[in-house]
Tab-separated table of C-alpha atoms in Angstrom:
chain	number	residue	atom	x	y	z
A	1	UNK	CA	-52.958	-7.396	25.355
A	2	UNK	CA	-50.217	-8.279	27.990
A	3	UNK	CA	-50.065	-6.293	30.788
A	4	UNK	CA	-47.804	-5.697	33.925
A	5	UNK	CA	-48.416	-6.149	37.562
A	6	UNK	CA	-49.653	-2.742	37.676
A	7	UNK	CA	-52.260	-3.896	35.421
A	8	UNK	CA	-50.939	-1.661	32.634
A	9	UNK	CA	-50.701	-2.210	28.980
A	10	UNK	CA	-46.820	-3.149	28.008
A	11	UNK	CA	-44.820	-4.547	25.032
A	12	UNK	CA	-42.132	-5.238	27.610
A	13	UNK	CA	-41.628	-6.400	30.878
A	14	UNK	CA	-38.956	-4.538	32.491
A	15	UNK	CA	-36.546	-5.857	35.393
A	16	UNK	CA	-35.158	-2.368	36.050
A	17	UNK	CA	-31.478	-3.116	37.746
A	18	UNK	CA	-30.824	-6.483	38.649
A	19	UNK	CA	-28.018	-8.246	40.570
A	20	UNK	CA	-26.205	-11.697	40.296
A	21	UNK	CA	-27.627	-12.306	43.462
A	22	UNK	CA	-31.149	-11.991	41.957
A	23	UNK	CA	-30.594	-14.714	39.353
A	24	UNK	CA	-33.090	-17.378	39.578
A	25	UNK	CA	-35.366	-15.908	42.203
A	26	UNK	CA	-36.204	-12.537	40.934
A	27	UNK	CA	-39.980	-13.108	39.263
A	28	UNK	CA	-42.333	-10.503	37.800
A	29	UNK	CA	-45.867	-10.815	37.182
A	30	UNK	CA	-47.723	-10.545	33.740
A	31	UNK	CA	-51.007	-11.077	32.478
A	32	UNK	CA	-52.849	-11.617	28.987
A	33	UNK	CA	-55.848	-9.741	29.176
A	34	UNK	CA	-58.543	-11.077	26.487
A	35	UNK	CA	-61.245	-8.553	25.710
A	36	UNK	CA	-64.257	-8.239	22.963
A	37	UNK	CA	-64.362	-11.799	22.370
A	38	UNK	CA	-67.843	-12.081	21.884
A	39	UNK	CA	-69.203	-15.259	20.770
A	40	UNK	CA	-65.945	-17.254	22.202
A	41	UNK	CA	-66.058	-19.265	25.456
A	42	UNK	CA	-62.451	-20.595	25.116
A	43	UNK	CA	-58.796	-19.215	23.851
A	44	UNK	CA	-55.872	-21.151	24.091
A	45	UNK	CA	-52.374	-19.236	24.608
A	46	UNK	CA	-48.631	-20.752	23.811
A	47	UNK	CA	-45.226	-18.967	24.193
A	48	UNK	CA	-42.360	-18.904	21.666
A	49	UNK	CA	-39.671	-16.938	20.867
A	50	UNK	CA	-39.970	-14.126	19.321
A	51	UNK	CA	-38.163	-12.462	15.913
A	52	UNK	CA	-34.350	-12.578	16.521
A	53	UNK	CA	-34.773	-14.933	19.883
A	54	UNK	CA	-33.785	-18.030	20.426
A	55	UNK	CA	-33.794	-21.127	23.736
A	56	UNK	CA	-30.612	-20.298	25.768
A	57	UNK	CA	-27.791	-22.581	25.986
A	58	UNK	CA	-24.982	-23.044	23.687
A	59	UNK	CA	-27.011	-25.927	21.758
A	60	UNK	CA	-30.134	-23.538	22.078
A	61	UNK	CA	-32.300	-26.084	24.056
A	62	UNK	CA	-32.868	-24.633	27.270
A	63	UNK	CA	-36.238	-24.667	29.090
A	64	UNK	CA	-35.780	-20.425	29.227
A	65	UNK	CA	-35.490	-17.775	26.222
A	66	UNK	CA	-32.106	-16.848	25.704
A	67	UNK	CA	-31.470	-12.882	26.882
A	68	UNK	CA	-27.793	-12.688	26.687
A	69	UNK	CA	-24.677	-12.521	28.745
A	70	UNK	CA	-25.442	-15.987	30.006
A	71	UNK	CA	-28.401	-15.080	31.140
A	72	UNK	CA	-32.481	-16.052	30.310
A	73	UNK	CA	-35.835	-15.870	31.275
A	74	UNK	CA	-38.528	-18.098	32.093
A	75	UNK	CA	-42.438	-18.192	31.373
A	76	UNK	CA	-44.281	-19.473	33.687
A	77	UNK	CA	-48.287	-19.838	33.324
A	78	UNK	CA	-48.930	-19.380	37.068
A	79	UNK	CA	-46.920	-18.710	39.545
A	80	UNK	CA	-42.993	-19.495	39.060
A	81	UNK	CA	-42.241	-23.080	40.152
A	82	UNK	CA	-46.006	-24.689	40.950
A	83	UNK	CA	-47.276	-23.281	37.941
A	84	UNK	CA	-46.917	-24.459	34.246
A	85	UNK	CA	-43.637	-23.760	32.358
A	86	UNK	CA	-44.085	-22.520	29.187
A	87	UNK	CA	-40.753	-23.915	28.103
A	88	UNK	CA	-38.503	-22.547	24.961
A	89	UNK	CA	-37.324	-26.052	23.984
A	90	UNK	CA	-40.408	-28.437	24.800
A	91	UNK	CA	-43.803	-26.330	24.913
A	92	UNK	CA	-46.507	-27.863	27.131
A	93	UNK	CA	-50.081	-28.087	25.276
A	94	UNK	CA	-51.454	-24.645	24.377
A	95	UNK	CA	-52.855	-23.330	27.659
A	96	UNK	CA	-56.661	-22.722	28.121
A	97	UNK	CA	-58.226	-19.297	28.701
A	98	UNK	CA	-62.015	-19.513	29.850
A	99	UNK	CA	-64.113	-16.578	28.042
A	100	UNK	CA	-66.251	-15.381	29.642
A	101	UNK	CA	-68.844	-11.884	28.817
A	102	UNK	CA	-66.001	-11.643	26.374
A	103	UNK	CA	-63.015	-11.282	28.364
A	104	UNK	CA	-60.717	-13.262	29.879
A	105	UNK	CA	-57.430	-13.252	31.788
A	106	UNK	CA	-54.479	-15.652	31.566
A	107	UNK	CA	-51.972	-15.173	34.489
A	108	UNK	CA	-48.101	-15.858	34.027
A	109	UNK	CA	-45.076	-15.095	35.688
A	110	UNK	CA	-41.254	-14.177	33.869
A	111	UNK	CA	-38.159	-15.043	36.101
A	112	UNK	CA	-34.711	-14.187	35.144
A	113	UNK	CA	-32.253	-17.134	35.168
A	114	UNK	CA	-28.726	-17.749	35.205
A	115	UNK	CA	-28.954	-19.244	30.799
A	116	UNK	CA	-28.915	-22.934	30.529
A	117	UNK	CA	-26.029	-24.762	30.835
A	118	UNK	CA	-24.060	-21.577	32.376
A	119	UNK	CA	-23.268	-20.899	36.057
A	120	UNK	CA	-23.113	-17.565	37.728
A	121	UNK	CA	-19.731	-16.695	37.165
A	122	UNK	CA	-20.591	-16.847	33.654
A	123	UNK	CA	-22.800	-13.762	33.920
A	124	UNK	CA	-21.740	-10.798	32.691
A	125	UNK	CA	-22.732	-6.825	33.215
A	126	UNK	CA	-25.381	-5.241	30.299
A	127	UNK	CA	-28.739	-4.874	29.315
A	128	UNK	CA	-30.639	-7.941	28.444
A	129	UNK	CA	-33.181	-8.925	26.502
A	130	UNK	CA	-35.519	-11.958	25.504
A	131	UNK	CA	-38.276	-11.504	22.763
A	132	UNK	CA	-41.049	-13.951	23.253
A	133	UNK	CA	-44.153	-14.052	21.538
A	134	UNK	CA	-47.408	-14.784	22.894
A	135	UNK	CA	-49.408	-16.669	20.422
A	136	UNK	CA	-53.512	-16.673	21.110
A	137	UNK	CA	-55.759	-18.872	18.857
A	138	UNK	CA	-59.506	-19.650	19.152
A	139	UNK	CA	-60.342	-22.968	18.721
């Protein structure tokens, strides 16, 4: 289950209105929430992108998942910047999840970027959107 800051249950992890200015710093916190796992001590958790989505950048090979009108967002397992990037283009390893009673929690962090390859005066006005899908296996 992914959920929100609020700790809620979400299929998407909304920015509400968001400025130029708030390219590349505005972050939001989400969360994949393991639970009746019994019998597993570990899961491991990778990003992709999802049906229809694609790595920004006019060659598609941007770090971030492309969102439209120039714009991305970032995965971050951790915190934005010191944590681990779960990049579009080059995925790190599949991330360990410790299990433990049956549940576990693996922490992560979306920021919405400027897309790769564009500046800010690239950006244009309009919804966005990025589909990414959160893959969970049990080895």
């Amino acid at each position: 289950i992914v959920v929100n800051g609020d700790g809620k249950n979400v299929s998407t992890i909304g920015y509400g209105e968001t400025y130029k200015s708030d390219l590349n710093k505005k972050a939001m916190p989400l969360s994949i929430v393991l639970s009746n796992c019994s019998g597993v001590t570990i899961a491991e958790v990778e990003a992709k992108a999802g049906t229809g989505g694609t790595c920004s950048g006019d060659n598609l090979d941007g770090d971030s998942y492309a969102a439209g009108l120039n714009t991305a967002f970032e995965i971050w397992g951790g915190d934005a910047d010191t944590g681990v990037k779960l990049s579009c283009k080059t995925p790190p390893a599949a991330q360990k999840v410790t299990i433990t009673n049956g549940a576990g929690t693996y922490p992560m962090t979306s920021r919405i970027v400027v897309a790769n390859g564009k500046s800010l005066s690239d950006v244009t006005a309009g919804d966005v959107t990025a589909p990414v899908t959160f893959v969970v296996t049990y080895p």
